[in-house]
CSV table of C-alpha atoms in Angstrom, one decimal:
chain,number,residue,atom,x,y,z
A,1,MET,CA,0.0,0.0,0.0
A,2,ARG,CA,1.3,3.4,-1.0
A,3,SER,CA,1.0,5.0,2.5
A,4,VAL,CA,3.5,7.9,2.3
A,5,THR,CA,4.5,10.6,-0.1
A,6,MET,CA,7.8,10.9,-1.8
A,7,LEU,CA,8.8,14.0,0.2
A,8,GLN,CA,8.2,12.1,3.4
A,9,LEU,CA,10.8,9.5,2.3
A,10,PHE,CA,13.4,12.2,1.9
A,11,PRO,CA,14.2,12.7,5.7
A,12,LEU,CA,14.7,8.9,5.9
A,13,ILE,CA,17.3,9.0,3.0
A,14,LEU,CA,18.9,12.2,4.4
A,15,LEU,CA,19.4,10.7,7.8
A,16,SER,CA,20.6,7.3,6.5
A,17,SER,CA,23.0,8.5,3.8
A,18,GLY,CA,23.9,11.6,5.8
A,19,LEU,CA,25.6,9.4,8.4
A,20,MET,CA,27.7,8.0,5.6
A,21,ASN,CA,28.6,11.4,4.1
A,22,HIS,CA,28.9,13.3,7.4
A,23,VAL,CA,30.6,10.8,9.7
A,24,ILE,CA,31.8,7.4,8.3
A,25,MET,CA,33.4,8.8,5.2
A,26,MET,CA,35.1,11.9,6.6
A,27,PRO,CA,38.2,10.4,8.2
A,28,ILE,CA,38.9,8.3,5.1
A,29,VAL,CA,38.5,11.3,2.7
A,30,LEU,CA,40.9,13.3,4.9
A,31,GLN,CA,43.4,10.5,5.0
A,32,TYR,CA,43.5,10.1,1.2
A,33,GLY,CA,42.6,13.6,0.0
A,34,GLU,CA,44.5,15.6,2.7
A,35,ARG,CA,44.2,19.4,2.2
A,36,ASP,CA,42.7,18.9,-1.3
A,37,SER,CA,39.9,16.8,0.1
A,38,TRP,CA,37.4,19.7,0.2
A,39,ILE,CA,38.1,20.4,-3.5
A,40,GLY,CA,37.4,16.8,-4.2
A,41,VAL,CA,34.0,17.2,-2.6
A,42,LEU,CA,33.3,20.1,-4.8
A,43,LEU,CA,34.3,18.1,-7.9
A,44,SER,CA,32.0,15.2,-6.9
A,45,ALA,CA,29.0,17.5,-7.4
A,46,ALA,CA,29.5,16.9,-11.1
A,47,TYR,CA,28.7,13.3,-10.5
A,48,LEU,CA,25.3,14.2,-9.0
A,49,LEU,CA,24.4,16.0,-12.2
A,50,ILE,CA,24.4,12.6,-13.9
A,51,TRP,CA,23.4,10.4,-11.0
A,52,VAL,CA,20.2,12.2,-10.0
A,53,PRO,CA,18.5,12.3,-13.5
A,54,LEU,CA,19.5,8.6,-13.9
A,55,ILE,CA,17.7,7.6,-10.7
A,56,VAL,CA,14.6,9.6,-11.7
A,57,PHE,CA,14.7,8.1,-15.2
A,58,VAL,CA,14.8,4.5,-13.8
A,59,SER,CA,12.0,5.4,-11.3
A,60,ARG,CA,9.8,6.6,-14.1
A,61,ARG,CA,10.6,3.6,-16.3
A,62,THR,CA,9.6,1.2,-13.5
A,63,LYS,CA,6.5,3.3,-12.8
A,64,GLN,CA,7.5,3.3,-9.1
A,65,GLN,CA,6.7,-0.5,-8.8
A,66,ARG,CA,8.6,-2.7,-6.4
A,67,ILE,CA,11.8,-3.1,-8.3
A,68,THR,CA,12.0,-6.9,-7.6
A,69,ASP,CA,8.5,-7.3,-9.1
A,70,TYR,CA,9.5,-5.2,-12.0
A,71,VAL,CA,12.6,-7.3,-12.7
A,72,GLN,CA,10.7,-10.6,-12.3
A,73,GLY,CA,8.0,-9.5,-14.7
A,74,ARG,CA,10.6,-8.9,-17.4
A,75,THR,CA,13.4,-11.4,-16.8
A,76,GLY,CA,11.6,-14.4,-15.2
A,77,LYS,CA,12.3,-16.2,-12.0
A,78,LEU,CA,16.0,-16.8,-12.6
A,79,GLY,CA,16.8,-13.2,-13.4
A,80,SER,CA,14.7,-12.1,-10.4
A,81,ALA,CA,16.5,-14.6,-8.1
A,82,LEU,CA,19.9,-13.3,-9.2
A,83,PHE,CA,18.9,-9.7,-8.7
A,84,LYS,CA,17.5,-10.4,-5.3
A,85,ALA,CA,20.6,-12.4,-4.2
A,86,PHE,CA,22.9,-9.5,-5.2
A,87,LEU,CA,20.6,-6.9,-3.6
A,88,PHE,CA,20.5,-9.0,-0.4
A,89,PHE,CA,24.3,-9.3,-0.3
A,90,TYR,CA,24.6,-5.5,-0.8
A,91,LEU,CA,22.1,-4.9,2.1
A,92,ALA,CA,24.0,-7.4,4.4
A,93,VAL,CA,27.3,-5.5,3.9
A,94,PHE,CA,25.5,-2.2,4.3
A,95,ALA,CA,24.0,-3.4,7.7
A,96,TYR,CA,27.3,-4.8,9.0
A,97,VAL,CA,29.3,-1.6,8.2
A,98,THR,CA,26.6,0.5,10.0
A,99,LEU,CA,26.5,-1.7,13.0
A,100,PHE,CA,30.3,-2.1,13.5
A,101,ASN,CA,31.0,1.6,13.0
A,102,THR,CA,28.3,2.6,15.4
A,103,ILE,CA,29.3,0.2,18.1
A,104,THR,CA,33.1,0.8,17.9
A,105,TRP,CA,32.5,4.6,18.0
A,106,THR,CA,30.3,4.1,21.1
A,107,THR,CA,32.9,2.0,23.0
A,108,SER,CA,35.8,4.2,22.1
A,109,THR,CA,34.2,7.5,23.1
A,110,TYR,CA,31.8,7.3,26.0
A,111,MET,CA,31.1,3.7,26.9
A,112,GLN,CA,34.6,2.3,27.0
A,113,LEU,CA,34.1,-0.4,29.6
A,114,THR,CA,30.8,-1.9,28.1
A,115,PRO,CA,31.2,-5.0,25.9
A,116,ASN,CA,30.2,-4.5,22.3
A,117,ALA,CA,27.6,-7.3,22.4
A,118,ILE,CA,25.8,-5.7,25.3
A,119,ILE,CA,25.6,-2.3,23.5
A,120,ALA,CA,24.5,-3.9,20.2
A,121,LEU,CA,21.7,-5.9,21.6
A,122,PRO,CA,19.2,-3.1,22.7
A,123,TYR,CA,20.2,-1.1,19.7
A,124,LEU,CA,19.4,-3.9,17.2
A,125,ILE,CA,16.1,-4.7,19.1
A,126,LEU,CA,15.0,-1.1,18.7
A,127,CYS,CA,15.9,-1.1,15.0
A,128,GLY,CA,14.1,-4.4,14.5
A,129,LEU,CA,11.0,-3.1,16.2
A,130,ALA,CA,10.9,-0.1,13.8
A,131,ALA,CA,11.4,-2.4,10.8
A,132,TYR,CA,8.6,-4.7,12.1
A,133,TYR,CA,6.1,-1.8,12.4
A,134,GLY,CA,6.7,-0.8,8.8
A,135,ILE,CA,7.8,2.0,6.6
A,136,ARG,CA,5.4,4.6,8.1
A,137,SER,CA,6.9,4.2,11.6
A,138,ILE,CA,10.5,4.7,10.2
A,139,VAL,CA,9.5,7.6,8.0
A,140,PHE,CA,7.6,9.5,10.7
A,141,THR,CA,10.4,8.9,13.2
A,142,ALA,CA,12.9,10.2,10.7
A,143,GLY,CA,10.7,13.2,10.1
A,144,ILE,CA,10.8,14.0,13.9
A,145,LEU,CA,14.5,13.4,14.3
A,146,LEU,CA,15.8,15.3,11.2
A,147,PRO,CA,14.9,18.9,12.3
A,148,ILE,CA,16.6,18.3,15.6
A,149,VAL,CA,19.7,16.9,13.9
A,150,ILE,CA,19.8,19.8,11.4
A,151,ALA,CA,19.4,22.3,14.3
A,152,LEU,CA,22.3,20.7,16.2
A,153,GLY,CA,24.4,20.8,13.0
A,154,PHE,CA,23.9,24.5,12.7
A,155,LEU,CA,24.7,24.9,16.4
A,156,VAL,CA,28.1,23.3,16.1
A,157,GLY,CA,28.9,25.0,12.8
A,158,ILE,CA,28.1,28.5,14.0
A,159,GLY,CA,29.3,28.0,17.5
A,160,ASN,CA,32.8,27.1,16.4
A,161,TYR,CA,33.0,29.9,13.8
A,162,HIS,CA,35.2,32.1,16.0
A,163,ILE,CA,38.0,29.4,16.2
A,164,LYS,CA,38.0,28.5,12.5
A,165,ASP,CA,40.9,29.6,10.4
A,166,TYR,CA,40.0,29.4,6.7
A,167,SER,CA,43.5,30.1,5.6
A,168,LEU,CA,44.3,26.5,6.6
A,169,LEU,CA,42.3,25.4,3.5
A,170,LEU,CA,45.3,26.6,1.4
A,171,PRO,CA,47.6,26.0,-0.4
A,172,LEU,CA,46.1,23.4,-2.7
A,173,PHE,CA,47.6,20.8,-5.0
A,174,GLU,CA,51.0,20.6,-3.2
A,175,LYS,CA,51.3,17.0,-4.3
A,176,GLY,CA,49.6,17.3,-7.7
A,177,TYR,CA,45.9,16.6,-8.5
A,178,GLY,CA,45.8,13.0,-7.5
A,179,ASP,CA,44.6,13.5,-3.9
A,180,MET,CA,41.7,15.6,-5.2
A,181,PHE,CA,40.5,12.9,-7.6
A,182,VAL,CA,40.8,10.2,-4.9
A,183,ALA,CA,38.8,12.2,-2.5
A,184,SER,CA,36.2,12.9,-5.2
A,185,PHE,CA,35.9,9.2,-5.9
A,186,LEU,CA,35.4,8.4,-2.2
A,187,VAL,CA,32.7,11.0,-1.9
A,188,MET,CA,30.9,9.7,-5.0
A,189,CYS,CA,30.7,6.3,-3.2
A,190,GLY,CA,28.7,8.0,-0.5
A,191,PHE,CA,26.4,9.8,-2.9
A,192,ALA,CA,25.7,6.4,-4.6
A,193,GLU,CA,23.4,5.6,-1.7
A,194,LEU,CA,20.8,7.9,-3.2
A,195,ILE,CA,19.7,4.7,-5.0
A,196,PHE,CA,17.9,3.7,-1.8
A,197,ILE,CA,15.0,5.8,-3.0
A,198,LEU,CA,14.4,3.1,-5.6
A,199,PHE,CA,14.2,0.4,-3.0
A,200,ILE,CA,11.3,2.0,-1.2
A,201,GLN,CA,9.6,4.0,-4.1
A,202,HIS,CA,6.7,1.6,-4.2
A,203,HIS,CA,5.5,3.0,-0.9
A,204,ALA,CA,5.1,6.5,-2.2
A,205,ARG,CA,1.8,7.6,-3.7
A,206,THR,CA,3.4,10.7,-5.3
A,207,LYS,CA,6.0,10.7,-8.1
A,208,LEU,CA,9.7,11.2,-7.8
A,209,LYS,CA,10.6,14.6,-9.2
A,210,THR,CA,14.0,15.6,-10.5
A,211,GLY,CA,14.0,19.0,-8.8
A,212,TYR,CA,13.1,17.5,-5.4
A,213,LEU,CA,15.8,14.8,-5.7
A,214,PHE,CA,18.4,17.5,-6.6
A,215,VAL,CA,17.5,19.3,-3.4
A,216,LEU,CA,18.0,16.1,-1.4
A,217,ALA,CA,21.4,15.6,-3.2
A,218,PHE,CA,22.4,19.2,-2.5
A,219,LEU,CA,21.7,18.6,1.2
A,220,LEU,CA,23.8,15.5,1.2
A,221,PHE,CA,26.6,17.4,-0.6
A,222,GLY,CA,26.4,20.0,2.2
A,223,LEU,CA,26.7,17.3,4.8
A,224,ALA,CA,29.9,16.1,3.1
A,225,LEU,CA,31.4,19.5,2.6
A,226,GLY,CA,30.5,21.4,5.8
A,227,PRO,CA,32.0,19.1,8.5
A,228,LEU,CA,35.1,18.4,6.3
A,229,VAL,CA,35.9,22.1,5.9
A,230,GLY,CA,35.1,22.6,9.6
A,231,ALA,CA,37.6,19.8,10.6
A,232,ILE,CA,40.4,21.4,8.5
A,233,THR,CA,39.8,25.0,9.6
A,234,ILE,CA,39.5,24.1,13.3
A,235,PHE,CA,42.2,21.5,13.8
A,236,GLY,CA,44.5,22.0,10.7
A,237,ILE,CA,45.1,19.2,8.2
A,238,GLU,CA,47.7,17.4,10.2
A,239,GLU,CA,45.6,17.0,13.3
A,240,ALA,CA,42.4,16.4,11.4
A,241,GLU,CA,44.0,13.4,9.6
A,242,ARG,CA,44.9,11.9,13.0
A,243,LEU,CA,41.4,12.2,14.4
A,244,LYS,CA,39.2,9.0,14.2
A,245,TYR,CA,36.0,11.0,14.4
A,246,PRO,CA,36.5,14.6,13.2
A,247,ALA,CA,32.8,15.4,13.3
A,248,PHE,CA,32.6,14.2,16.9
A,249,SER,CA,35.7,16.2,17.8
A,250,GLN,CA,34.2,19.4,16.6
A,251,TRP,CA,31.6,19.1,19.4
A,252,ARG,CA,34.3,18.6,22.0
A,253,VAL,CA,35.7,22.1,21.3
A,254,LEU,CA,32.3,23.8,21.2
A,255,GLU,CA,31.8,26.4,24.0
A,256,LEU,CA,28.6,28.5,24.5
A,257,GLY,CA,29.7,31.3,26.8
A,258,GLN,CA,31.8,30.7,29.9
A,259,TYR,CA,29.8,27.9,31.6
A,260,LEU,CA,28.3,25.8,28.7
A,261,THR,CA,31.2,23.5,27.6
A,262,ARG,CA,31.6,19.8,26.8
A,263,LEU,CA,28.5,19.7,24.6
A,264,ASP,CA,29.6,16.6,22.8
A,265,PHE,CA,26.7,14.6,24.2
A,266,PHE,CA,24.6,16.3,21.4
A,267,SER,CA,26.7,14.4,18.8
A,268,ILE,CA,25.5,11.2,20.4
A,269,PHE,CA,22.0,12.1,19.5
A,270,GLN,CA,23.0,13.0,16.0
A,271,TRP,CA,25.0,9.8,15.3
A,272,LEU,CA,22.4,7.5,16.8
A,273,ALA,CA,19.5,9.2,14.9
A,274,GLY,CA,21.3,8.5,11.6
A,275,ALA,CA,22.5,5.0,12.7
A,276,PHE,CA,19.0,4.0,13.9
A,277,THR,CA,17.4,5.1,10.7
A,278,ARG,CA,20.0,3.5,8.5
A,279,GLN,CA,19.9,0.2,10.3
A,280,ALA,CA,16.1,0.1,10.5
A,281,ILE,CA,15.6,0.8,6.8
A,282,GLY,CA,18.2,-1.8,5.9
A,283,LEU,CA,16.3,-4.4,7.9
A,284,TYR,CA,13.0,-3.4,6.5
A,285,ILE,CA,14.2,-3.6,2.8
A,286,ALA,CA,15.8,-7.0,3.5
A,287,VAL,CA,12.6,-8.4,4.9
A,288,ASP,CA,10.6,-6.8,2.1
A,289,LEU,CA,13.0,-8.4,-0.3
A,290,LEU,CA,12.5,-11.9,1.2
A,291,GLY,CA,8.7,-11.5,0.6
A,292,ALA,CA,7.3,-11.7,4.1
A,293,LYS,CA,3.5,-11.5,3.7
A,294,THR,CA,2.1,-12.0,7.2
A,295,LYS,CA,2.9,-10.4,10.5
A,296,LYS,CA,4.2,-13.7,11.9
A,297,SER,CA,6.6,-14.3,9.0
A,298,ARG,CA,7.8,-10.7,9.2
A,299,LEU,CA,8.5,-11.1,12.9
A,300,VAL,CA,10.4,-14.4,12.4
A,301,LEU,CA,12.5,-12.9,9.6
A,302,ILE,CA,13.3,-9.7,11.5
A,303,LEU,CA,14.3,-11.7,14.6
A,304,SER,CA,16.4,-14.0,12.5
A,305,LEU,CA,18.2,-11.1,10.7
A,306,THR,CA,18.6,-9.1,13.9
A,307,PHE,CA,20.2,-12.2,15.6
A,308,LEU,CA,22.5,-12.8,12.7
A,309,LEU,CA,23.6,-9.2,12.7
A,310,TRP,CA,24.2,-9.4,16.4
A,311,LEU,CA,26.5,-12.4,15.9
A,312,THR,CA,28.7,-10.3,13.6
A,313,ILE,CA,29.8,-8.4,16.6
A,314,PHE,CA,31.9,-11.4,17.6
A,315,ILE,CA,33.9,-11.3,14.3
A,316,PRO,CA,37.5,-10.6,15.4
A,317,LEU,CA,38.1,-7.4,13.5
A,318,ASP,CA,39.9,-4.4,15.0
A,319,GLU,CA,39.2,-0.8,14.1
A,320,PRO,CA,42.3,0.0,12.0
A,321,THR,CA,41.6,-3.1,9.9
A,322,PHE,CA,38.0,-2.0,9.6
A,323,ILE,CA,39.0,1.4,8.2
A,324,VAL,CA,41.1,-0.3,5.6
A,325,TYR,CA,38.1,-2.5,4.8
A,326,LEU,CA,35.9,0.6,4.4
A,327,SER,CA,38.2,2.5,2.1
A,328,ARG,CA,39.4,-0.4,-0.1
A,329,PHE,CA,36.3,-2.6,-0.2
A,330,TYR,CA,33.1,-1.2,1.1
A,331,MET,CA,33.1,2.2,-0.5
A,332,PRO,CA,34.1,1.0,-4.0
A,333,PHE,CA,31.7,-1.9,-3.6
A,334,SER,CA,28.9,0.5,-2.7
A,335,LEU,CA,29.5,2.6,-5.8
A,336,PHE,CA,29.9,-0.4,-8.1
A,337,SER,CA,26.7,-2.0,-6.7
A,338,ALA,CA,24.6,1.1,-7.2
A,339,VAL,CA,25.8,1.5,-10.8
A,340,LEU,CA,25.2,-2.2,-11.5
A,341,ILE,CA,21.6,-2.0,-10.1
A,342,ILE,CA,20.9,1.1,-12.2
A,343,LEU,CA,22.3,-0.5,-15.3
A,344,TRP,CA,20.4,-3.7,-14.6
A,345,LEU,CA,17.1,-1.9,-14.3
A,346,PHE,CA,17.9,0.3,-17.3
A,347,LEU,CA,18.6,-2.7,-19.5
A,348,VAL,CA,15.5,-4.5,-18.3
A,349,SER,CA,13.4,-1.5,-19.2
A,350,LEU,CA,14.9,-1.4,-22.7
A,351,LYS,CA,14.1,-5.0,-23.2
A,352,LYS,CA,10.5,-4.4,-22.4
A,353,ARG,CA,10.3,-1.5,-24.8
A,354,LYS,CA,11.8,-3.5,-27.7
A,355,LYS,CA,9.4,-6.3,-27.1
A,356,HIS,CA,6.5,-3.9,-27.0
A,357,LYS,CA,7.6,-2.4,-30.3
A,358,ARG,CA,7.8,-5.8,-32.0
A,359,ILE,CA,4.2,-6.6,-30.9
A,360,GLU,CA,3.0,-3.2,-32.2
A,361,ARG,CA,4.7,-3.8,-35.6
A,362,GLY,CA,3.2,-7.3,-35.7
A,363,LYS,CA,-0.3,-5.8,-35.2
A,364,GLN,CA,0.2,-3.2,-37.9
A,365,THR,CA,1.4,-5.9,-40.4
A,366,HIS,CA,-1.6,-8.1,-39.6
A,367,GLU,CA,-4.0,-5.2,-40.0
A,368,ALA,CA,-2.4,-4.2,-43.3
A,369,THR,CA,-2.7,-7.8,-44.8
A,370,HIS,CA,-6.4,-7.8,-43.9
């Protein structure tokens, strides 16, 4: 049932992908792009000029159907099974990255003595409950959380303005143009998550418009650029590169007057709002992909997936290795997967069009002979 509007889906995408662009991606972009990383973000905007119209085009070709049903209707059960398997693997990697990053950040900043498994359990239960109650509960929760997250973002940006030194953004291209292009590629990997709008488009009763999606893309662009520039201008490029969580560290230096200091607890709300939305929508799409029809089957699937996700906490992976995994595997994999899904849907839509034309030509020939 199409129970929400397309605009109501945008806060969900903004919180989910915003966590990637705003938090997860930033230390990697700083590490590889160094001082030229903010220019790389600007360059990546050109990618959005292609990516956004492409997503809208595919959405219109599919007529905002469930994309798995669309693929099955045009490629048969085998093509649909392959598509679902690939999409499920993409969602599994997506969910694991979100969970591991959130839990390791929690235990390394403000809950150092609490075991990872203990922190992950209530967090996953909450995300599972949101996924069980459906897209409306996730969308409306995101609609409530987003204005608060945005207000806090302006607070930390404006509050730290007096300690920012914008001369630290220069000089550029000291090591050539390579760092800029690497940073641009990494940011493009984050922007690729705009494709999630296609996974939930069948819930919207209004159409996806190009202008609205460009606004959403511009906001994600701002989430990538603003904190990155803030980290460089506050800490300098050498210190910013050494920080594990530059966005979090900007809250630690925020002071409002003489007595209001150590406001970094606000960043906990920001991070968990994005992580909760990201994890919940990933679970919901996975259950929807597996074709759960009844409430009982949905509950069983959500409990099973939540338990499997919880078990991944016990994988012996340290944080430095995880950062390498993010930069060398997950981010290129995310971009490759998004491009492959778009290309798959595009080719499927062309196949239908050619078949339709052959039928029309056959009808015209038949009518001409009679």
